[in-house]
Amino acid sequence: MITRAEGAYLGAVRAFQNPMLDLLHKKHAPLVVSLLSVTFTAERPTVPVADAHTEIGDALDQLRAAGYEENLPTGSARDLCRQWADAGWLVRQVLDDDVEAYRLSAHAVGALEVAGRAGGARARVSQSRVRTLLDAVEQLAQDTDPDVLVRMARLDGQIKRLQAELDRVQRTGTVDEVDDEELLEEAENVLHLVRELPADFARVAESIKAMQRDVVTALRQDERPTGDVLREYLERGEHVMESTSEGRAFAGALRLIGDPQRLDELAQQLDVVLRHRFTRRLAQQQRTELREIVRRIEQGLDQVFTAQREASYVITAQVRNHDPLRDRQVDVLLRDVMAGMQAWLPGARRFQPVDPLRRLPVAEVEHLRQTAGDLRPPEAPTPLTAWDDDGDDVTGDDARAWGGPHYADLTSHLVAFADGSDEVDVAAAFEAAPDGLRRPVDLLGMLEIAHTHGMTETGRVAFVDAVRPDGTRRRLAFGAVTTTTKDDDA
């Protein structure tokens, strides 16, 4: 049975195996914290690998020149960065322009945050911090209490307090000013809360990346049918944010801070705070942190969304482009090659020649197709039906009767119907035309002629009866117009 002391000791051992505490526990922890905090800032969360090596190397040279040689580790800046990456403090990634860069891991961000709080001003037990605690507990109690009457009573009390405050302000026209000391305490509490955000965002992004690695590894080792693999992993790729506890917590917080309007309101509120006189008592770094709150939130959101997009892309690409069976065969082949190398290297001598593989093994294929498929169709297509152009007795008059408008005859009819008048009603002229000029297409032709000569809308609807060449009739409606029968050049 494990004693209480032994259980506490084992818990502490597991805690110090965390890369964050491991960083702070190292002999050269002050150097690591200082170099990482100088190289990686809120304005530059990622640094190209070559630039990081150069900047850290210059910082080491400056410290050696200042007389801190004994407190510095041996090795170049490249070696230190490789050690920090192996320890889980730095993460290598490839940017969009194919440039390899470093970024701080969530453990390193947390370590820098702890070191910054320990080296800066201590958090005080203030009215602001206690109110934050009480508000959080009150909200927790409201969310967990299902009693409707209790909720109604609580809301009624809040409404009465707010109404009393509104009545007082309307009656007096003044707002009670808060003491500068209390405002200073509230600002320090806000800064204390904000300093934890970068590490929280980094942990969410890294949890998504860890889930991505687990999914890809499981996909490569999966022995189920490809269809089942596709359905499961494509679904996980589309819902990566709900696949981790950090992601689900972030999704809940996103409903509060993900709205651009909410961020704009936050920026306006911070601007009001920074214009107050009490901010002159804050250090320049604290004022800068207050001013950069919105930008740090936006950077954190972008970091998480980028990790989510990359995870979805990697999982989807893995499913679409990789065959689990083939990947397992490649893994087995690579392990066989490594095993062969490990067996050959201990007994090999320097410059010992290696016999090359002069021919590849022959594939064991049971049967190959020996004849090409027959390209001829199984049967001839159905013959086309013979068409006799001389079989239909269609005269030219019939074809013309079913053709386009008779413009010349329509113009003559309009002039005759006008009988010397300056204007003529198109609907009346069409109704007075013979059946050969009262086809539906002739009405369009008459309107075209009226448009050419200039027509005027009367504002009413005209109805006419058109006669097709086969004798059928159709009633048409259009906006009534009048036109002139005189040419514009007359």
Coordinates of C-alpha atoms in Angstrom, one line a residue:
M1 CA 0.0 0.0 0.0
I2 CA 1.4 3.4 -1.0
T3 CA 1.8 5.8 1.9
R4 CA 0.6 9.4 1.8
A5 CA 4.2 10.7 1.6
E6 CA 5.2 8.2 -1.1
G7 CA 2.1 9.2 -3.2
A8 CA 2.9 12.9 -2.9
Y9 CA 6.5 12.2 -3.9
L10 CA 5.5 10.2 -7.0
G11 CA 3.1 12.9 -8.0
A12 CA 5.9 15.5 -7.7
V13 CA 8.2 13.3 -9.7
R14 CA 5.6 13.1 -12.5
A15 CA 5.1 16.8 -12.4
F16 CA 8.8 17.5 -12.8
Q17 CA 8.9 15.3 -15.8
N18 CA 6.7 17.9 -17.5
P19 CA 8.9 19.9 -20.0
M20 CA 7.8 23.2 -18.4
L21 CA 9.1 22.4 -14.9
D22 CA 12.0 20.5 -16.4
L23 CA 13.1 23.8 -18.1
L24 CA 12.9 25.8 -14.8
H25 CA 14.7 23.0 -13.0
K26 CA 17.8 22.9 -15.2
K27 CA 21.2 24.3 -14.2
H28 CA 21.1 26.8 -17.1
A29 CA 17.4 27.7 -16.7
P30 CA 18.1 31.5 -16.4
L31 CA 20.0 31.5 -19.7
V32 CA 17.3 29.5 -21.5
V33 CA 14.5 31.7 -20.2
S34 CA 16.4 34.9 -21.1
L35 CA 17.4 33.8 -24.6
L36 CA 14.0 32.5 -25.5
S37 CA 12.2 35.6 -24.1
V38 CA 14.5 37.9 -26.2
T39 CA 14.3 35.8 -29.4
F40 CA 10.6 35.1 -29.4
T41 CA 8.2 38.0 -28.7
A42 CA 4.5 38.6 -29.1
E43 CA 5.3 40.5 -32.3
R44 CA 7.4 37.6 -33.7
P45 CA 6.1 34.3 -32.5
T46 CA 8.0 32.3 -35.2
V47 CA 11.6 32.9 -36.1
P48 CA 13.4 31.3 -39.1
V49 CA 15.9 28.6 -38.0
A50 CA 18.9 30.5 -39.5
D51 CA 17.9 33.8 -37.9
A52 CA 17.4 32.1 -34.5
H53 CA 20.8 30.5 -34.6
T54 CA 22.4 33.8 -35.5
E55 CA 20.6 35.8 -32.8
I56 CA 21.2 33.3 -30.0
G57 CA 24.9 33.0 -31.1
D58 CA 25.3 36.8 -30.9
A59 CA 23.6 36.8 -27.4
L60 CA 26.0 34.1 -26.2
D61 CA 29.0 36.1 -27.5
Q62 CA 27.7 39.2 -25.7
L63 CA 27.3 37.3 -22.4
R64 CA 30.8 35.9 -22.7
A65 CA 32.2 39.3 -23.4
A66 CA 30.4 40.6 -20.3
G67 CA 32.2 38.0 -18.1
Y68 CA 29.5 35.3 -17.7
E69 CA 31.6 32.6 -19.4
E70 CA 31.4 30.2 -16.4
N71 CA 27.6 30.3 -16.3
L72 CA 27.2 29.4 -20.0
P73 CA 26.9 25.9 -21.5
T74 CA 29.3 24.6 -24.0
G75 CA 28.3 24.2 -27.6
S76 CA 27.1 26.4 -30.4
A77 CA 23.8 28.1 -30.8
R78 CA 22.7 25.4 -33.3
D79 CA 23.5 22.7 -30.7
L80 CA 21.5 24.5 -28.0
C81 CA 18.5 24.9 -30.2
R82 CA 18.6 21.3 -31.2
Q83 CA 18.8 20.3 -27.5
W84 CA 15.8 22.6 -26.7
A85 CA 13.8 21.1 -29.5
D86 CA 14.6 17.6 -28.2
A87 CA 13.5 18.7 -24.7
G88 CA 10.2 19.9 -26.0
W89 CA 10.8 23.6 -25.6
L90 CA 11.1 24.6 -29.3
V91 CA 9.0 23.3 -32.2
R92 CA 10.2 23.2 -35.7
Q93 CA 7.7 23.9 -38.5
V94 CA 7.7 24.9 -42.2
L95 CA 6.1 28.2 -43.0
D96 CA 4.0 28.9 -46.1
D97 CA 7.1 30.1 -48.1
D98 CA 8.9 26.8 -47.4
V99 CA 11.1 28.4 -44.8
E100 CA 11.8 26.3 -41.7
A101 CA 11.3 28.2 -38.4
Y102 CA 11.2 27.7 -34.7
R103 CA 8.3 28.6 -32.4
L104 CA 7.9 28.2 -28.6
S105 CA 6.0 25.2 -27.4
A106 CA 3.2 25.5 -24.8
H107 CA 5.6 24.2 -22.1
A108 CA 8.2 27.0 -23.0
V109 CA 5.5 29.7 -23.0
G110 CA 4.3 28.5 -19.6
A111 CA 7.8 28.5 -18.2
L112 CA 8.4 32.0 -19.5
E113 CA 5.1 33.1 -17.9
V114 CA 6.1 31.6 -14.6
A115 CA 9.5 33.2 -14.7
G116 CA 8.0 36.6 -15.6
R117 CA 5.5 36.5 -12.8
A118 CA 8.2 35.4 -10.3
G119 CA 10.6 38.2 -11.4
G120 CA 8.0 40.9 -11.6
A121 CA 5.5 42.4 -9.2
R122 CA 3.8 39.9 -7.0
A123 CA 0.1 39.4 -7.3
R124 CA -1.7 40.9 -4.3
V125 CA -4.9 39.8 -2.6
S126 CA -7.0 42.8 -3.8
Q127 CA -10.6 43.7 -4.1
S128 CA -10.4 43.0 -7.8
R129 CA -9.0 39.5 -7.5
V130 CA -11.5 38.6 -4.7
R131 CA -14.4 40.0 -6.9
T132 CA -13.2 37.9 -9.8
L133 CA -13.2 34.8 -7.6
L134 CA -16.7 35.6 -6.2
D135 CA -18.1 36.3 -9.7
A136 CA -16.7 33.1 -11.0
V137 CA -18.2 31.1 -8.1
E138 CA -21.6 32.9 -8.5
Q139 CA -21.7 32.1 -12.2
L140 CA -20.8 28.5 -11.5
A141 CA -23.6 28.2 -8.9
Q142 CA -26.0 29.7 -11.4
D143 CA -25.1 27.3 -14.1
T144 CA -25.3 24.3 -11.8
D145 CA -28.6 25.1 -10.0
P146 CA -31.6 23.9 -12.0
D147 CA -34.2 25.5 -9.6
V148 CA -36.3 27.9 -11.6
L149 CA -37.6 29.8 -8.6
V150 CA -34.1 30.5 -7.4
R151 CA -33.0 31.6 -10.8
M152 CA -36.0 34.0 -11.0
A153 CA -35.3 35.4 -7.6
R154 CA -31.7 36.0 -8.4
L155 CA -32.5 37.7 -11.7
D156 CA -35.2 39.8 -10.0
G157 CA -32.6 41.0 -7.4
Q158 CA -30.1 41.9 -10.2
I159 CA -32.8 43.9 -12.0
K160 CA -33.7 45.8 -8.9
R161 CA -30.1 46.7 -8.1
L162 CA -29.5 47.8 -11.6
Q163 CA -32.7 49.9 -11.7
A164 CA -31.8 51.5 -8.4
E165 CA -28.4 52.4 -9.8
L166 CA -30.0 53.8 -13.0
D167 CA -32.4 55.9 -11.0
R168 CA -29.6 57.3 -8.9
V169 CA -27.5 58.3 -11.9
Q170 CA -30.6 59.9 -13.6
R171 CA -31.4 61.8 -10.4
T172 CA -28.0 63.1 -9.6
G173 CA -26.4 63.2 -13.1
T174 CA -23.1 62.0 -11.6
V175 CA -21.1 58.7 -11.6
D176 CA -19.2 57.7 -8.5
E177 CA -15.5 57.8 -9.2
V178 CA -13.4 54.9 -8.3
D179 CA -10.2 55.5 -6.3
D180 CA -7.0 55.3 -8.4
E181 CA -5.5 52.7 -6.1
E182 CA -8.5 50.4 -6.7
L183 CA -8.3 51.0 -10.5
L184 CA -4.6 50.1 -10.3
E185 CA -5.4 46.8 -8.5
E186 CA -8.1 46.0 -11.2
A187 CA -5.6 46.7 -14.0
E188 CA -3.0 44.4 -12.4
N189 CA -5.6 41.7 -12.1
V190 CA -6.5 42.0 -15.8
L191 CA -2.8 41.8 -16.7
H192 CA -2.4 38.7 -14.5
L193 CA -5.3 37.0 -16.4
V194 CA -4.0 38.1 -19.8
R195 CA -0.5 36.6 -19.2
E196 CA -2.0 33.1 -19.1
L197 CA -3.6 33.4 -22.5
P198 CA -0.6 32.7 -24.8
A199 CA 0.2 29.4 -23.0
D200 CA -3.5 28.4 -23.1
F201 CA -3.7 29.1 -26.9
A202 CA -0.4 27.2 -27.4
R203 CA -1.7 24.2 -25.4
V204 CA -4.8 24.1 -27.6
A205 CA -2.8 24.2 -30.8
E206 CA -0.4 21.5 -29.6
S207 CA -3.2 19.2 -28.4
I208 CA -4.7 19.4 -32.0
K209 CA -1.3 18.6 -33.5
A210 CA -0.9 15.7 -31.0
M211 CA -4.3 14.4 -32.1
Q212 CA -3.3 14.7 -35.7
R213 CA -0.2 12.6 -35.1
D214 CA -2.2 10.0 -33.3
V215 CA -4.8 9.8 -36.1
V216 CA -2.1 9.5 -38.8
T217 CA -0.2 6.8 -36.8
A218 CA -3.4 4.8 -36.2
L219 CA -4.4 5.2 -39.8
R220 CA -1.1 3.7 -41.0
Q221 CA -1.4 0.8 -38.6
D222 CA -5.1 0.1 -39.3
E223 CA -6.0 -3.3 -40.7
R224 CA -9.7 -2.7 -41.4
P225 CA -11.2 -2.2 -44.9
T226 CA -10.3 1.0 -46.6
G227 CA -14.0 2.1 -46.7
D228 CA -14.3 2.0 -42.9
V229 CA -11.0 3.8 -42.5
L230 CA -12.2 6.6 -44.9
R231 CA -15.4 7.1 -43.1
E232 CA -13.9 7.3 -39.6
Y233 CA -10.9 9.4 -40.2
L234 CA -12.5 11.9 -42.6
E235 CA -15.1 12.5 -39.9
R236 CA -12.4 13.0 -37.3
G237 CA -10.6 15.3 -39.7
E238 CA -13.7 17.5 -40.1
H239 CA -14.2 17.7 -36.3
V240 CA -10.7 18.1 -34.9
M241 CA -11.7 20.9 -32.6
E242 CA -14.1 18.5 -30.7
S243 CA -11.6 15.7 -30.5
T244 CA -9.6 17.0 -27.5
S245 CA -10.6 18.4 -24.2
E246 CA -8.5 21.6 -24.8
G247 CA -10.2 22.0 -28.1
R248 CA -13.7 21.7 -26.6
A249 CA -12.8 24.2 -23.9
F250 CA -11.5 26.6 -26.6
A251 CA -14.7 26.2 -28.6
G252 CA -16.6 27.3 -25.6
A253 CA -14.4 30.3 -25.1
L254 CA -14.5 31.1 -28.8
R255 CA -18.2 31.9 -28.5
L256 CA -17.2 34.8 -26.2
I257 CA -14.1 36.2 -27.9
G258 CA -14.5 35.0 -31.5
D259 CA -17.0 37.7 -32.5
P260 CA -15.2 40.6 -34.3
Q261 CA -17.8 43.0 -32.8
R262 CA -16.9 41.8 -29.3
L263 CA -13.2 42.3 -30.0
D264 CA -13.9 45.8 -31.3
E265 CA -15.8 46.6 -28.1
L266 CA -12.9 45.3 -26.1
A267 CA -10.4 47.5 -28.0
Q268 CA -12.7 50.6 -27.3
Q269 CA -12.9 49.7 -23.6
L270 CA -9.1 49.4 -23.3
D271 CA -8.7 52.7 -25.1
V272 CA -10.9 54.3 -22.4
V273 CA -8.8 52.7 -19.7
L274 CA -5.5 53.9 -21.2
R275 CA -6.8 57.5 -21.3
H276 CA -7.4 57.5 -17.6
R277 CA -4.9 59.3 -15.3
F278 CA -4.3 56.2 -13.1
T279 CA -2.4 54.5 -16.0
R280 CA 0.5 56.9 -15.4
R281 CA 1.3 54.9 -12.3
L282 CA 1.7 51.7 -14.4
A283 CA 5.0 50.7 -15.8
Q284 CA 5.6 51.2 -19.5
Q285 CA 5.6 47.5 -20.0
Q286 CA 2.2 47.1 -18.3
R287 CA 0.7 49.9 -20.4
T288 CA 2.0 48.1 -23.5
E289 CA 0.5 44.8 -22.4
L290 CA -2.9 46.5 -21.8
R291 CA -2.7 48.0 -25.3
E292 CA -1.8 44.7 -26.9
I293 CA -4.5 42.5 -25.3
V294 CA -6.7 42.4 -28.4
R295 CA -3.8 41.7 -30.7
R296 CA -2.6 38.9 -28.5
I297 CA -6.1 37.3 -28.5
E298 CA -6.2 37.6 -32.3
Q299 CA -2.7 36.0 -32.6
G300 CA -3.8 33.2 -30.3
L301 CA -7.0 32.6 -32.3
D302 CA -5.0 32.5 -35.5
Q303 CA -2.5 30.0 -34.0
V304 CA -5.3 27.7 -33.1
F305 CA -7.2 28.0 -36.4
T306 CA -3.9 27.4 -38.3
A307 CA -3.3 24.2 -36.3
Q308 CA -6.9 23.1 -37.0
R309 CA -6.6 23.7 -40.7
E310 CA -3.3 21.9 -40.9
A311 CA -4.6 18.9 -38.9
S312 CA -7.7 18.7 -41.2
Y313 CA -5.5 18.9 -44.3
V314 CA -3.0 16.3 -43.1
I315 CA -5.6 13.8 -42.0
T316 CA -7.7 14.2 -45.2
A317 CA -4.6 14.0 -47.4
Q318 CA -3.4 10.9 -45.5
V319 CA -6.7 9.2 -46.0
R320 CA -7.0 10.1 -49.7
N321 CA -3.4 9.5 -50.8
H322 CA -2.1 6.6 -48.6
D323 CA -3.1 3.0 -48.6
P324 CA -2.8 1.5 -45.1
L325 CA -1.7 -1.9 -46.5
R326 CA 1.0 -0.4 -48.7
D327 CA 2.2 1.9 -45.9
R328 CA 2.6 -1.1 -43.6
Q329 CA 4.5 -3.0 -46.3
V330 CA 6.9 0.0 -46.7
D331 CA 7.3 0.2 -42.9
V332 CA 8.2 -3.5 -42.8
L333 CA 10.6 -3.1 -45.6
L334 CA 12.3 -0.1 -43.9
R335 CA 12.6 -2.1 -40.6
D336 CA 14.2 -5.0 -42.5
V337 CA 16.7 -2.6 -44.1
M338 CA 17.5 -1.0 -40.7
A339 CA 17.9 -4.5 -39.1
G340 CA 20.2 -5.5 -42.0
M341 CA 22.3 -2.3 -41.5
Q342 CA 22.6 -3.0 -37.8
A343 CA 23.7 -6.5 -38.4
W344 CA 26.2 -5.5 -41.0
L345 CA 27.8 -2.4 -39.5
P346 CA 29.4 -3.9 -36.3
G347 CA 31.6 -6.2 -38.4
A348 CA 32.2 -3.8 -41.3
R349 CA 35.6 -2.1 -41.7
R350 CA 36.2 1.4 -43.0
F351 CA 36.3 1.7 -46.8
Q352 CA 35.1 -1.8 -47.1
P353 CA 33.4 -2.2 -50.5
V354 CA 29.7 -3.0 -50.6
D355 CA 28.3 -5.2 -53.3
P356 CA 25.5 -3.4 -55.1
L357 CA 22.2 -4.9 -55.9
R358 CA 22.6 -5.6 -59.6
R359 CA 19.1 -6.8 -60.3
L360 CA 15.8 -6.5 -58.6
P361 CA 13.8 -9.6 -57.5
V362 CA 11.2 -10.9 -59.9
A363 CA 7.6 -10.4 -58.9
E364 CA 5.7 -13.6 -58.4
V365 CA 2.7 -13.1 -60.6
E366 CA 0.4 -16.1 -61.3
H367 CA -1.0 -15.0 -64.6
L368 CA -0.8 -12.0 -67.0
R369 CA -3.2 -11.2 -69.8
Q370 CA -1.7 -12.3 -73.1
T371 CA -4.2 -11.0 -75.6
A372 CA -5.6 -7.5 -76.1
G373 CA -9.3 -7.0 -75.8
D374 CA -11.5 -6.9 -79.0
L375 CA -12.2 -3.3 -79.8
R376 CA -15.0 -4.2 -82.3
P377 CA -18.5 -3.8 -80.9
P378 CA -20.5 -6.9 -80.3
E379 CA -23.1 -6.0 -83.0
A380 CA -23.5 -3.3 -85.7
P381 CA -25.5 -0.2 -84.9
T382 CA -29.1 0.2 -86.0
P383 CA -29.3 1.5 -89.6
L384 CA -30.5 5.1 -90.0
T385 CA -34.1 5.6 -91.2
A386 CA -34.2 6.7 -94.8
W387 CA -35.6 10.2 -95.3
D388 CA -37.4 11.1 -98.5
D389 CA -37.5 14.9 -99.1
D390 CA -39.9 14.4 -102.0
G391 CA -42.5 12.7 -99.8
D392 CA -43.9 15.9 -98.2
D393 CA -46.0 18.2 -100.4
V394 CA -45.0 21.6 -98.9
T395 CA -45.5 24.6 -101.1
G396 CA -43.7 27.9 -100.9
D397 CA -46.9 29.7 -99.8
D398 CA -47.3 27.3 -96.8
A399 CA -43.7 27.9 -95.8
R400 CA -44.1 31.7 -96.0
A401 CA -47.4 31.5 -94.0
W402 CA -45.5 29.9 -91.1
G403 CA -42.5 32.2 -91.4
G404 CA -41.6 35.6 -90.1
P405 CA -43.6 38.9 -90.2
H406 CA -44.7 40.4 -93.5
Y407 CA -43.1 43.8 -92.9
A408 CA -44.0 45.4 -96.3
D409 CA -47.7 44.3 -96.1
L410 CA -47.9 45.5 -92.4
T411 CA -46.5 48.9 -93.3
S412 CA -48.9 49.4 -96.1
H413 CA -51.8 48.3 -93.9
L414 CA -50.8 50.8 -91.2
V415 CA -50.7 53.7 -93.8
A416 CA -54.1 52.6 -95.2
F417 CA -55.6 52.3 -91.7
A418 CA -54.3 55.7 -90.6
D419 CA -56.0 57.3 -93.6
G420 CA -54.0 60.5 -93.4
S421 CA -54.0 60.7 -89.6
D422 CA -50.8 61.6 -87.8
E423 CA -51.2 58.8 -85.2
V424 CA -52.6 55.3 -85.3
D425 CA -53.5 52.8 -82.6
V426 CA -51.5 49.6 -83.1
A427 CA -54.1 47.4 -81.5
A428 CA -56.9 48.8 -83.6
A429 CA -54.8 48.5 -86.7
F430 CA -54.0 44.9 -85.9
E431 CA -57.6 44.0 -85.3
A432 CA -58.6 45.6 -88.6
A433 CA -56.0 43.6 -90.6
P434 CA -57.0 40.6 -92.7
D435 CA -56.4 37.1 -91.3
G436 CA -53.2 36.7 -93.3
L437 CA -51.7 39.7 -91.4
R438 CA -53.1 38.8 -87.9
R439 CA -50.7 36.0 -87.0
P440 CA -48.9 36.2 -83.6
V441 CA -45.7 36.9 -85.4
D442 CA -47.3 39.8 -87.3
L443 CA -48.2 41.5 -84.1
L444 CA -44.5 41.5 -83.2
G445 CA -43.6 42.8 -86.6
M446 CA -46.2 45.6 -86.3
L447 CA -44.7 46.6 -82.9
E448 CA -41.2 46.6 -84.5
I449 CA -42.4 49.0 -87.2
A450 CA -44.1 51.2 -84.6
H451 CA -40.8 51.3 -82.6
T452 CA -38.9 52.3 -85.7
H453 CA -41.3 55.2 -86.5
G454 CA -41.6 56.2 -82.9
M455 CA -44.3 55.0 -80.6
T456 CA -46.0 56.4 -77.5
E457 CA -47.3 54.3 -74.6
T458 CA -50.9 55.1 -73.6
G459 CA -50.8 53.5 -70.1
R460 CA -53.5 50.9 -70.7
V461 CA -53.5 47.2 -71.7
A462 CA -54.7 46.2 -75.1
F463 CA -56.2 42.8 -76.0
V464 CA -56.1 41.4 -79.6
D465 CA -57.1 38.1 -81.2
A466 CA -54.3 36.5 -83.4
V467 CA -55.1 33.9 -86.1
R468 CA -52.6 31.2 -87.0
P469 CA -52.2 29.9 -90.5
D470 CA -54.1 26.7 -89.5
G471 CA -57.1 28.8 -88.3
T472 CA -56.6 28.5 -84.6
R473 CA -56.9 31.7 -82.6
R474 CA -55.0 33.0 -79.6
R475 CA -55.8 36.1 -77.5
L476 CA -52.8 38.3 -76.7
A477 CA -52.3 41.2 -74.3
F478 CA -49.7 44.0 -74.5
G479 CA -49.2 47.6 -73.4
A480 CA -51.2 49.7 -75.8
V481 CA -49.2 52.1 -78.0
T482 CA -49.7 54.6 -80.8
T483 CA -47.3 55.3 -83.6
T484 CA -47.0 57.7 -86.6
T485 CA -47.1 56.6 -90.2
K486 CA -44.9 59.5 -91.3
D487 CA -41.1 59.0 -91.8
D488 CA -38.7 61.0 -89.6
D489 CA -37.1 62.5 -92.8
A490 CA -40.4 63.8 -94.2

